[in-house]
Amino acid sequence: MSSKKTLYVSVSNKSLDAEASMNEQLEVRGTAEELEELRRMLERLKKDDEATQFRAPIPYKSADHDKATDQFNGDLLKLYQAIYKLGTDETKAHIHDRNILNKLQNTDYEYPGYER
């Protein structure tokens, strides 16, 4: 059985570090394979972020229901699910208390103004 290692995830910086910093970071414990998968997820999210940033300055075209935005949102949900799975009790409490997984699963598209 592989030993588990503790690392710190920063979703906003899309980084996985050996030491905690002053910024928001979530503590996770996992095997080398689990942590490598988490690192790949962060890289995928970086690429998704780059794809969606090109849509932001286009004033006449909404990013709602956009493939790039949908991909980013889906990958962000998967990332938080993985962080929750590997997270310490404090990390799990942070994700739970802020209702992050539920918010990522339920978009606000049902509100007025989002009709197709």
Coordinates of C-alpha atoms in Angstrom, one line a residue:
M1 CA 0.0 0.0 0.0
S2 CA 1.3 3.4 -0.9
S3 CA 2.0 5.9 1.8
K4 CA 0.0 9.1 1.9
K5 CA 1.5 12.5 1.6
T6 CA 0.0 15.9 2.6
L7 CA -0.2 18.7 0.1
Y8 CA -2.0 22.0 -0.1
V9 CA -4.3 23.0 -3.0
S10 CA -5.0 26.5 -4.1
V11 CA -7.9 26.5 -6.5
S12 CA -7.6 30.1 -7.4
N13 CA -3.9 29.7 -8.2
K14 CA -4.5 26.2 -9.6
S15 CA -1.5 24.9 -7.7
L16 CA -0.6 22.0 -5.5
D17 CA 2.2 22.8 -3.0
A18 CA 4.2 20.9 -0.4
E19 CA 3.9 23.8 2.1
A20 CA 0.9 25.9 3.2
S21 CA 1.1 29.6 2.3
M22 CA -0.8 32.6 3.7
N23 CA -3.3 32.3 0.8
E24 CA -6.4 30.2 0.8
Q25 CA -5.3 26.6 0.6
L26 CA -7.0 23.3 1.2
E27 CA -5.1 20.5 2.8
V28 CA -5.3 17.1 1.2
R29 CA -3.7 13.7 1.8
G30 CA -3.2 11.1 -0.9
T31 CA -1.0 8.6 -2.5
A32 CA 1.4 9.7 -5.2
E33 CA -1.1 8.5 -7.9
E34 CA -4.1 10.4 -6.3
L35 CA -2.0 13.6 -6.0
E36 CA -0.8 13.3 -9.5
E37 CA -4.4 13.0 -10.7
L38 CA -5.2 16.1 -8.7
R39 CA -2.3 17.9 -10.3
R40 CA -3.6 16.9 -13.8
M41 CA -7.1 18.2 -12.8
L42 CA -5.5 21.6 -11.9
E43 CA -3.7 21.7 -15.2
R44 CA -6.9 20.9 -17.1
L45 CA -8.7 23.7 -15.2
K46 CA -5.9 26.1 -16.2
K47 CA -6.5 25.3 -19.8
D48 CA -10.3 25.6 -19.4
D49 CA -9.7 29.0 -17.7
E50 CA -7.6 30.2 -20.7
A51 CA -10.3 29.1 -23.1
T52 CA -13.0 30.9 -21.3
Q53 CA -11.0 34.2 -20.9
F54 CA -11.2 34.8 -24.6
R55 CA -15.0 35.0 -24.3
A56 CA -15.1 37.6 -21.6
P57 CA -14.4 40.7 -23.7
I58 CA -17.0 40.0 -26.3
P59 CA -19.9 42.2 -25.2
Y60 CA -22.6 41.0 -27.6
K61 CA -22.1 37.3 -27.0
S62 CA -23.1 35.7 -23.7
A63 CA -20.9 33.1 -22.2
D64 CA -24.0 31.3 -20.7
H65 CA -24.4 27.8 -22.0
D66 CA -21.1 28.1 -23.8
K67 CA -19.1 24.9 -24.4
A68 CA -15.9 26.4 -22.9
T69 CA -17.8 27.6 -19.8
D70 CA -19.6 24.3 -19.4
Q71 CA -16.2 22.5 -19.6
F72 CA -14.7 24.8 -17.0
N73 CA -17.7 24.4 -14.7
G74 CA -17.6 20.6 -15.0
D75 CA -13.9 20.3 -14.4
L76 CA -14.2 22.7 -11.4
L77 CA -16.9 20.4 -9.9
K78 CA -14.7 17.3 -10.5
L79 CA -11.7 19.1 -8.9
Y80 CA -13.7 20.0 -5.7
Q81 CA -15.1 16.5 -5.5
A82 CA -11.5 15.2 -5.6
I83 CA -10.3 17.7 -3.0
Y84 CA -13.3 16.7 -0.8
K85 CA -12.4 13.0 -1.2
L86 CA -8.7 13.6 -0.3
G87 CA -9.3 16.4 2.1
T88 CA -8.6 16.5 5.8
D89 CA -11.5 17.0 8.2
E90 CA -10.9 20.8 8.1
T91 CA -10.9 20.8 4.3
K92 CA -14.1 18.8 4.1
A93 CA -15.8 21.1 6.6
H94 CA -14.7 24.1 4.6
I95 CA -16.2 22.7 1.4
H96 CA -19.4 21.5 3.2
D97 CA -19.9 24.7 5.2
R98 CA -19.7 26.9 2.1
N99 CA -22.0 24.5 0.2
I100 CA -19.5 24.5 -2.7
L101 CA -20.4 21.1 -4.3
N102 CA -24.1 21.9 -4.3
K103 CA -23.5 25.4 -5.8
L104 CA -21.3 23.9 -8.5
Q105 CA -23.9 21.3 -9.4
N106 CA -26.8 23.7 -9.5
T107 CA -26.3 26.6 -11.9
D108 CA -28.5 29.7 -11.6
Y109 CA -29.8 29.4 -15.1
E110 CA -33.4 29.0 -13.8
Y111 CA -33.5 32.6 -12.7
P112 CA -35.3 35.2 -14.9
G113 CA -33.2 36.3 -17.9
Y114 CA -31.7 32.9 -18.6
E115 CA -34.4 31.7 -20.9
R116 CA -33.2 30.1 -24.1

